[in-house]
């Protein structure tokens, strides 16, 4: 497991996938208007749009815009063969959809505080033109291509400047050909009809609705922390799928680890809202030390920077940071800086966030056995008095309850040497979703599954029911 709590992350705030807004700008027409000449005047355009963000790179938007397009040969200094001046004026509506690609990972929601607040982007799509020219109304298809820059001035606001050129299927300014209303038969590649817009848009991001989230958060707000719907006291997560998430998008594997930082923040906040007391994240396993030294050094450096950067937010949210693992293998400077972050949050009384760094369960159990053996050798412990509680008291998690719920992202059906002793009776939820895409709603849905499980601890359902009825 590689920690995804890394600075400079390109992440997505899944609660803010939608943004809606509009804008204004200038429009223009470039075409022959059946006269063999290009002429246009600046016009006005107004746009309304709704965008869905798949991640920090890709999004799709639906939009409707109205344009005023006009021109004349006299203004262009052109004299037609018959010496007549040709002019036109058109009110054109364009309704369509476009896909957008951000060149830089662009922060959504809270992530703008740690990610790029701006990015160049390109867009392409398909539209339906509806124009009115000299009392005639007609339709045509358009293929818009856009380039622009997007900037985030605040948490939920997005400001964009975009230049668009749209190729149309025929001489749409001159009126319709009733036998070919969409200009499919006409010479699409040879005609010179284009329209262009330069527009500024402002959009506002909206939260996704999460009925499970609201119900679980309401339980916490009502202080109902006992009974069948009590939140799990301890949730442990195997954060898997970062590399596959990146490879699926044609990115370097490291980009997946970077992307996951926002998921850590998002799930930490969700666990706190749900009333979870302990959240343990499998961050870096002892097996990861076998990776190339350059990669390990870079990851250790990024881990430290990220935790230091997040510490002020942890304090503001009353989250206490702890760590478990074999720290003898960690660089001295990195360990000292991490311990300082733990000391800075030691006074917090809310959620305890435990990072498993340089950790493996076999290492932990082996160390526990050594400690118990030393106690026996020193005469401080009778071998016959050793119980399961004795083992638990010598584990790295001795000051935490065993996990009630274990979540694994990425779809693999294994526990990967993580908390093997502690998860003996944990409820397990495996999701195929890669860690960078794991949302707050998915976390609450996992808790909902936990609520629907019958935890028998080796007993029968009848015994459990009889115990409840006493």
Coordinates of C-alpha atoms in Angstrom, one line a residue:
X1 CA 0.0 0.0 0.0
X2 CA 1.3 3.5 -0.9
X3 CA 0.0 6.5 1.0
X4 CA -2.2 8.7 -1.0
X5 CA -2.0 11.6 1.5
X6 CA 0.5 13.4 -0.8
X7 CA 1.0 17.1 -1.4
X8 CA 0.4 18.7 -4.8
X9 CA -2.4 16.3 -5.5
X10 CA -4.7 16.4 -8.4
X11 CA -8.0 15.4 -6.8
X12 CA -11.6 15.6 -7.1
X13 CA -14.2 16.6 -4.5
X14 CA -16.9 14.1 -5.4
X15 CA -19.5 16.1 -3.5
X16 CA -19.1 18.9 -6.0
X17 CA -19.3 17.1 -9.4
X18 CA -22.0 19.5 -10.8
X19 CA -21.6 23.1 -11.6
X20 CA -24.1 25.4 -13.3
X21 CA -24.0 28.9 -14.6
X22 CA -23.8 31.2 -17.6
X23 CA -21.9 33.9 -19.3
X24 CA -21.7 36.6 -22.0
X25 CA -19.4 37.5 -24.8
X26 CA -18.9 38.4 -28.4
X27 CA -20.0 36.4 -31.5
X28 CA -19.0 36.6 -35.1
X29 CA -19.7 34.9 -38.4
X30 CA -17.2 33.8 -41.0
X31 CA -18.7 32.5 -44.3
X32 CA -19.4 33.1 -47.9
X33 CA -23.1 33.7 -47.6
X34 CA -23.4 32.3 -51.1
X35 CA -21.6 35.4 -52.4
X36 CA -18.0 33.9 -52.3
X37 CA -16.8 36.4 -49.8
X38 CA -16.1 36.4 -46.0
X39 CA -17.6 39.2 -44.0
X40 CA -18.8 39.6 -40.4
X41 CA -19.5 42.1 -37.6
X42 CA -19.0 41.7 -33.9
X43 CA -22.2 40.4 -32.3
X44 CA -23.5 39.5 -28.8
X45 CA -23.7 36.1 -27.2
X46 CA -25.3 34.8 -24.0
X47 CA -24.7 31.3 -22.6
X48 CA -26.3 29.0 -20.0
X49 CA -24.5 25.7 -19.1
X50 CA -24.5 22.7 -16.8
X51 CA -21.3 20.8 -16.3
X52 CA -20.6 17.3 -14.9
X53 CA -17.0 16.7 -13.7
X54 CA -15.9 13.1 -14.0
X55 CA -12.6 14.0 -12.3
X56 CA -10.1 16.8 -12.3
X57 CA -9.3 16.3 -16.0
X58 CA -12.4 15.3 -17.8
X59 CA -15.9 16.8 -17.8
X60 CA -18.9 17.1 -20.0
X61 CA -21.3 20.0 -20.4
X62 CA -24.7 20.8 -21.9
X63 CA -25.2 24.3 -23.0
X64 CA -27.6 26.7 -24.8
X65 CA -26.5 30.0 -26.3
X66 CA -28.0 32.7 -28.3
X67 CA -26.0 34.8 -30.8
X68 CA -26.5 37.8 -32.9
X69 CA -24.7 37.3 -36.2
X70 CA -24.5 40.0 -38.9
X71 CA -22.4 41.3 -41.8
X72 CA -22.3 43.2 -45.1
X73 CA -20.0 43.5 -48.0
X74 CA -19.7 47.2 -47.8
X75 CA -18.2 47.1 -44.3
X76 CA -15.7 44.6 -45.6
X77 CA -14.7 46.8 -48.6
X78 CA -16.1 44.3 -51.0
X79 CA -18.0 45.1 -54.2
X80 CA -20.1 42.3 -55.6
X81 CA -20.1 41.6 -59.3
X82 CA -23.5 43.3 -59.6
X83 CA -22.3 46.3 -57.6
X84 CA -25.0 45.6 -55.0
X85 CA -24.4 45.6 -51.3
X86 CA -25.3 42.4 -49.6
X87 CA -26.1 42.4 -45.8
X88 CA -27.7 40.0 -43.4
X89 CA -28.7 39.9 -39.7
X90 CA -29.4 36.7 -37.8
X91 CA -30.5 35.6 -34.3
X92 CA -29.1 32.1 -33.9
X93 CA -29.6 29.6 -31.1
X94 CA -27.2 26.7 -30.5
X95 CA -28.0 23.9 -28.2
X96 CA -25.6 21.0 -27.7
X97 CA -23.1 19.2 -25.6
X98 CA -19.3 19.3 -25.3
X99 CA -16.5 17.2 -23.7
X100 CA -13.8 19.1 -21.9
X101 CA -10.2 18.2 -21.0
X102 CA -8.1 20.2 -18.5
X103 CA -4.4 20.2 -19.2
X104 CA -3.7 20.5 -15.5
X105 CA -5.5 18.7 -12.7
X106 CA -8.1 21.3 -11.6
X107 CA -9.4 21.5 -8.0
X108 CA -13.1 20.9 -7.4
X109 CA -14.7 22.0 -4.2
X110 CA -12.3 22.3 -1.3
X111 CA -9.4 20.8 -3.3
X112 CA -8.6 24.2 -4.9
X113 CA -6.8 25.0 -1.7
X114 CA -4.1 22.4 -2.5
X115 CA -4.4 22.0 -6.3
X116 CA -4.1 24.3 -9.2
X117 CA -6.6 27.1 -9.2
X118 CA -6.3 27.5 -13.0
X119 CA -5.8 25.4 -16.0
X120 CA -5.9 25.7 -19.8
X121 CA -8.6 23.4 -21.4
X122 CA -10.0 22.4 -24.7
X123 CA -13.5 21.4 -25.7
X124 CA -15.3 19.7 -28.6
X125 CA -18.8 18.6 -29.2
X126 CA -21.9 18.7 -31.3
X127 CA -24.7 21.3 -31.5
X128 CA -28.0 22.0 -33.2
X129 CA -28.3 25.5 -34.7
X130 CA -31.6 27.2 -35.1
X131 CA -31.5 30.6 -36.9
X132 CA -33.9 33.3 -37.9
X133 CA -32.8 35.3 -41.0
X134 CA -35.1 37.7 -42.7
X135 CA -38.3 36.1 -41.2
X136 CA -37.0 32.6 -42.3
X137 CA -36.3 30.0 -39.6
X138 CA -34.0 27.0 -40.3
X139 CA -31.8 24.4 -38.6
X140 CA -28.3 23.1 -39.1
X141 CA -25.7 21.1 -37.3
X142 CA -22.5 22.5 -35.8
X143 CA -19.3 21.1 -34.6
X144 CA -17.7 23.4 -32.0
X145 CA -14.0 23.4 -31.1
X146 CA -13.0 25.5 -28.1
X147 CA -9.9 26.5 -26.2
X148 CA -9.7 28.5 -23.0
X149 CA -8.5 28.9 -19.5
X150 CA -10.4 28.2 -16.3
X151 CA -9.8 29.8 -12.9
X152 CA -11.2 29.1 -9.4
X153 CA -11.6 32.3 -7.4
X154 CA -13.4 30.5 -4.5
X155 CA -14.4 27.1 -3.2
X156 CA -17.4 26.6 -5.5
X157 CA -16.9 29.2 -8.2
X158 CA -15.4 28.6 -11.6
X159 CA -14.5 31.4 -14.0
X160 CA -13.6 30.6 -17.6
X161 CA -12.6 32.5 -20.7
X162 CA -13.2 30.4 -23.9
X163 CA -12.7 31.0 -27.6
X164 CA -14.9 28.8 -29.8
X165 CA -15.0 28.1 -33.5
X166 CA -17.9 26.1 -34.8
X167 CA -18.1 24.6 -38.3
X168 CA -21.7 24.4 -39.6
X169 CA -23.2 22.0 -42.1
X170 CA -23.8 24.5 -44.9
X171 CA -24.6 28.1 -45.7
X172 CA -26.9 28.5 -42.7
X173 CA -27.0 32.3 -42.9
X174 CA -28.7 32.3 -46.3
X175 CA -31.7 30.3 -45.4
X176 CA -32.7 26.7 -45.5
X177 CA -32.7 24.1 -48.2
X178 CA -35.9 22.4 -47.4
X179 CA -34.8 19.2 -49.1
X180 CA -31.8 19.0 -46.8
X181 CA -32.6 20.9 -43.6
X182 CA -29.6 19.7 -41.7
X183 CA -27.2 20.2 -44.6
X184 CA -26.1 16.6 -44.5
X185 CA -26.1 16.3 -48.2
X186 CA -24.4 19.6 -48.9
X187 CA -20.7 20.0 -49.2
X188 CA -19.8 20.2 -45.5
X189 CA -16.1 20.3 -46.0
X190 CA -16.1 22.8 -48.9
X191 CA -18.4 25.4 -47.5
X192 CA -16.9 28.3 -45.5
X193 CA -19.5 28.9 -42.9
X194 CA -18.3 29.2 -39.3
X195 CA -19.4 31.1 -36.3
X196 CA -17.1 32.1 -33.4
X197 CA -17.6 33.2 -29.8
X198 CA -15.4 34.7 -27.2
X199 CA -17.2 34.3 -23.9
X200 CA -16.7 34.6 -20.1
X201 CA -18.6 32.2 -18.0
X202 CA -19.2 31.9 -14.2
X203 CA -20.4 28.6 -12.7
X204 CA -21.3 27.5 -9.2
X205 CA -20.6 23.9 -7.9
X206 CA -23.5 22.0 -6.4
X207 CA -23.3 19.0 -4.0
X208 CA -24.4 15.6 -5.0
X209 CA -27.5 14.4 -3.1
X210 CA -26.7 11.6 -0.7
X211 CA -29.7 10.2 1.2
X212 CA -27.5 7.6 3.0
X213 CA -25.0 10.4 4.0
X214 CA -27.8 12.6 5.4
X215 CA -29.4 9.7 7.4
X216 CA -26.1 8.7 9.0
X217 CA -25.1 12.2 9.7
X218 CA -28.5 12.9 11.3
X219 CA -28.0 9.9 13.5
X220 CA -24.7 11.4 14.7
X221 CA -26.3 14.9 15.2
X222 CA -29.0 13.3 17.3
X223 CA -26.4 11.7 19.5
X224 CA -27.9 8.2 19.0
X225 CA -24.6 6.4 19.4
X226 CA -26.0 3.1 20.8
X227 CA -28.3 0.5 19.4
X228 CA -28.4 -1.4 16.1
X229 CA -27.7 1.8 14.0
X230 CA -24.7 3.0 16.0
X231 CA -21.8 4.1 13.8
X232 CA -18.8 1.7 13.8
X233 CA -16.4 2.9 16.4
X234 CA -13.4 1.9 14.3
X235 CA -13.2 1.8 10.5
X236 CA -10.1 0.5 8.7
X237 CA -9.5 1.0 5.0
X238 CA -7.1 -0.6 2.5
X239 CA -6.6 2.2 0.0
X240 CA -6.0 0.3 -3.2
X241 CA -6.3 1.0 -6.9
X242 CA -4.3 4.2 -7.2
X243 CA -1.9 2.9 -9.9
X244 CA -4.7 1.3 -11.9
X245 CA -6.7 4.5 -11.7
X246 CA -3.7 6.4 -13.2
X247 CA -3.0 3.8 -15.9
X248 CA -6.6 3.7 -17.0
X249 CA -6.2 7.4 -17.8
X250 CA -2.9 7.0 -19.5
X251 CA -1.0 8.7 -16.6
X252 CA 2.0 7.6 -14.7
X253 CA 1.3 5.4 -11.6
X254 CA 2.5 8.2 -9.3
X255 CA -0.3 10.4 -10.5
X256 CA -2.8 7.9 -8.9
X257 CA -1.0 8.2 -5.5
X258 CA -1.1 12.0 -5.9
X259 CA -4.8 11.9 -6.8
X260 CA -5.8 10.0 -3.7
X261 CA -4.8 12.8 -1.3
X262 CA -8.2 14.4 -1.6
X263 CA -9.9 11.1 -1.0
X264 CA -8.1 10.9 2.4
X265 CA -9.3 14.3 3.3
X266 CA -12.8 13.6 2.1
X267 CA -13.2 10.3 3.9
X268 CA -11.6 11.7 7.1
X269 CA -14.3 14.4 7.1
X270 CA -17.0 11.8 6.4
X271 CA -15.9 9.5 9.2
X272 CA -15.9 12.5 11.6
X273 CA -19.4 13.5 10.5
X274 CA -20.7 9.9 10.9
X275 CA -19.5 9.7 14.5
X276 CA -16.7 7.2 13.9
X277 CA -14.1 7.4 16.6
X278 CA -11.1 5.7 14.9
X279 CA -10.1 5.7 11.2
X280 CA -7.1 3.6 10.3
X281 CA -5.7 3.9 6.8
X282 CA -3.2 1.4 5.3
X283 CA -0.6 3.9 4.0
X284 CA 2.8 2.2 3.4
X285 CA 3.5 -1.5 4.0
X286 CA 6.8 -3.0 5.0
X287 CA 6.8 -4.8 1.6
X288 CA 6.9 -1.4 -0.1
X289 CA 10.5 -0.9 1.1
X290 CA 11.4 -3.5 -1.6
X291 CA 10.6 -1.0 -4.3
X292 CA 13.3 1.0 -6.1
X293 CA 15.1 3.2 -3.5
X294 CA 14.5 6.3 -5.6
X295 CA 10.8 5.7 -5.5
X296 CA 10.8 5.0 -1.8
X297 CA 12.8 8.1 -1.0
X298 CA 10.4 10.3 -3.1
X299 CA 7.3 8.7 -1.4
X300 CA 8.7 9.3 2.1
X301 CA 9.5 12.9 1.2
X302 CA 6.0 13.4 -0.2
X303 CA 4.3 11.7 2.8
X304 CA 6.0 14.0 5.2
X305 CA 5.3 17.1 3.3
X306 CA 1.6 16.2 2.9
X307 CA 1.1 15.4 6.6
X308 CA 2.8 18.6 7.6
X309 CA 0.6 20.5 5.2
X310 CA -2.6 18.9 6.4
X311 CA -1.9 19.2 10.2
X312 CA -3.5 22.7 10.6
X313 CA -6.7 21.4 9.0
X314 CA -6.6 18.3 11.3
X315 CA -6.3 20.6 14.3
X316 CA -9.2 22.8 13.1
X317 CA -11.4 19.7 12.7
X318 CA -10.3 18.3 16.1
X319 CA -8.7 15.3 14.6
X320 CA -5.9 13.5 16.4
X321 CA -3.1 12.0 14.3
X322 CA -1.4 8.7 15.3
X323 CA 0.7 6.2 13.5
X324 CA 1.6 2.5 13.7
X325 CA 4.4 0.6 12.0
X326 CA 8.0 -0.3 12.1
X327 CA 9.6 3.1 12.4
X328 CA 13.1 1.7 12.7
X329 CA 13.2 1.6 8.9
X330 CA 12.1 5.1 8.3
X331 CA 14.5 8.0 7.7
X332 CA 15.3 9.8 10.9
X333 CA 14.4 13.3 9.7
X334 CA 11.1 12.0 8.3
X335 CA 10.2 10.3 11.5
X336 CA 10.9 13.3 13.6
X337 CA 8.8 15.5 11.4
X338 CA 5.9 13.1 11.5
X339 CA 6.1 12.8 15.3
X340 CA 6.0 16.6 15.5
X341 CA 2.7 16.5 13.6
X342 CA 1.4 13.9 16.1
X343 CA 2.4 16.1 19.0
X344 CA 0.7 19.1 17.4
X345 CA -2.6 17.2 17.3
X346 CA -2.3 15.3 20.6
X347 CA -4.7 17.7 22.3
X348 CA -7.5 17.0 19.8
X349 CA -10.5 15.0 21.2
X350 CA -12.5 14.1 18.0
X351 CA -11.7 11.5 15.4
X352 CA -8.4 9.6 15.8
X353 CA -6.8 9.2 12.4
X354 CA -4.3 6.4 12.4
X355 CA -1.8 6.0 9.5
X356 CA -0.3 2.6 9.1
X357 CA 3.2 3.5 7.9
X358 CA 5.9 0.9 7.3
X359 CA 3.4 -1.6 8.6
X360 CA 2.6 -5.2 8.2
X361 CA 0.5 -7.4 10.5
X362 CA 3.0 -10.2 10.6
X363 CA 5.7 -7.8 11.8
X364 CA 3.2 -6.5 14.4
X365 CA 2.3 -10.0 15.7
X366 CA 6.0 -11.0 15.7
X367 CA 6.9 -8.0 17.8
X368 CA 4.1 -8.7 20.2
X369 CA 5.3 -12.3 20.6
X370 CA 8.8 -11.0 21.3
X371 CA 7.5 -8.6 24.0
X372 CA 5.5 -11.3 25.6
X373 CA 8.5 -13.7 25.5
X374 CA 10.7 -11.1 27.2
X375 CA 8.0 -10.6 30.0
X376 CA 8.0 -14.4 30.5
X377 CA 11.8 -14.6 30.5
X378 CA 11.9 -11.8 33.1
X379 CA 9.5 -13.6 35.3
X380 CA 6.9 -10.9 35.0
X381 CA 4.4 -13.1 33.2
X382 CA 3.3 -16.7 33.7
X383 CA 3.0 -18.5 30.3
X384 CA -0.2 -20.1 31.5
X385 CA -1.7 -16.7 32.0
X386 CA -1.3 -15.6 28.4
X387 CA -4.6 -15.0 26.8
X388 CA -6.0 -13.3 23.6
X389 CA -6.2 -10.1 25.6
X390 CA -2.5 -10.4 26.4
X391 CA -1.7 -10.5 22.7
X392 CA -4.0 -7.6 22.0
X393 CA -2.4 -5.5 24.7
X394 CA 1.0 -6.0 23.1
X395 CA 0.0 -5.0 19.6
X396 CA 0.6 -1.6 18.1
X397 CA -3.2 -0.9 18.2
X398 CA -3.4 -1.6 22.0
X399 CA -5.0 1.7 22.7
X400 CA -7.7 1.3 20.0
X401 CA -10.7 -1.0 19.7
X402 CA -10.6 -3.7 17.0
X403 CA -12.1 -2.5 13.7
X404 CA -15.8 -3.0 13.3
X405 CA -15.7 -2.4 9.6
X406 CA -12.9 -3.1 7.1
X407 CA -13.2 -1.4 3.6
X408 CA -11.1 -2.3 0.7
X409 CA -11.2 -0.3 -2.6
X410 CA -10.0 -1.6 -5.9
X411 CA -11.9 -4.9 -6.0
X412 CA -9.2 -7.3 -4.8
X413 CA -10.5 -10.0 -2.4
X414 CA -7.7 -10.1 0.1
X415 CA -6.5 -8.3 3.3
X416 CA -2.9 -7.8 2.3
X417 CA -1.2 -8.4 5.7
X418 CA -3.3 -5.6 7.3
X419 CA -4.5 -5.9 10.9
X420 CA -4.8 -9.7 10.7
X421 CA -5.4 -10.2 14.4
X422 CA -7.7 -7.2 14.9
X423 CA -10.1 -7.9 12.0
X424 CA -11.1 -11.4 13.3
X425 CA -14.7 -10.3 13.6
X426 CA -14.7 -7.2 11.4
X427 CA -17.4 -6.8 8.8
X428 CA -15.7 -6.5 5.4
X429 CA -16.9 -4.4 2.4
X430 CA -15.0 -4.6 -0.9
X431 CA -15.7 -2.2 -3.6
X432 CA -14.4 -2.3 -7.2
X433 CA -14.0 1.5 -7.1
X434 CA -10.4 2.7 -7.2
X435 CA -9.3 4.7 -4.1
X436 CA -9.1 8.1 -5.9
X437 CA -12.8 7.7 -7.0
X438 CA -14.0 6.6 -3.5
X439 CA -16.6 9.2 -2.5
X440 CA -18.2 10.2 0.8
X441 CA -21.4 8.6 -0.4
X442 CA -19.6 5.3 -1.0
X443 CA -18.2 5.5 2.5
X444 CA -21.6 6.0 4.0
X445 CA -23.0 3.2 1.9
X446 CA -20.4 0.9 3.3
X447 CA -21.5 2.0 6.8
X448 CA -25.1 1.3 5.7
X449 CA -24.0 -2.3 4.7
X450 CA -22.4 -2.6 8.1
X451 CA -25.7 -1.7 9.8
X452 CA -27.5 -4.4 7.7
X453 CA -25.1 -7.1 8.8
X454 CA -25.9 -9.4 11.8
X455 CA -22.8 -9.6 13.9
X456 CA -23.0 -12.9 15.7
X457 CA -19.4 -13.4 17.0
X458 CA -19.7 -17.2 16.7
X459 CA -23.2 -17.4 18.1
X460 CA -26.4 -18.3 16.3
X461 CA -29.1 -15.8 15.2
X462 CA -31.4 -17.3 17.9
X463 CA -28.9 -16.7 20.6
X464 CA -28.4 -13.1 19.4
X465 CA -32.1 -12.4 19.4
X466 CA -32.6 -14.0 22.8
X467 CA -29.8 -11.8 24.2
X468 CA -31.5 -8.7 22.7
X469 CA -34.8 -9.6 24.3
X470 CA -33.5 -9.9 27.8

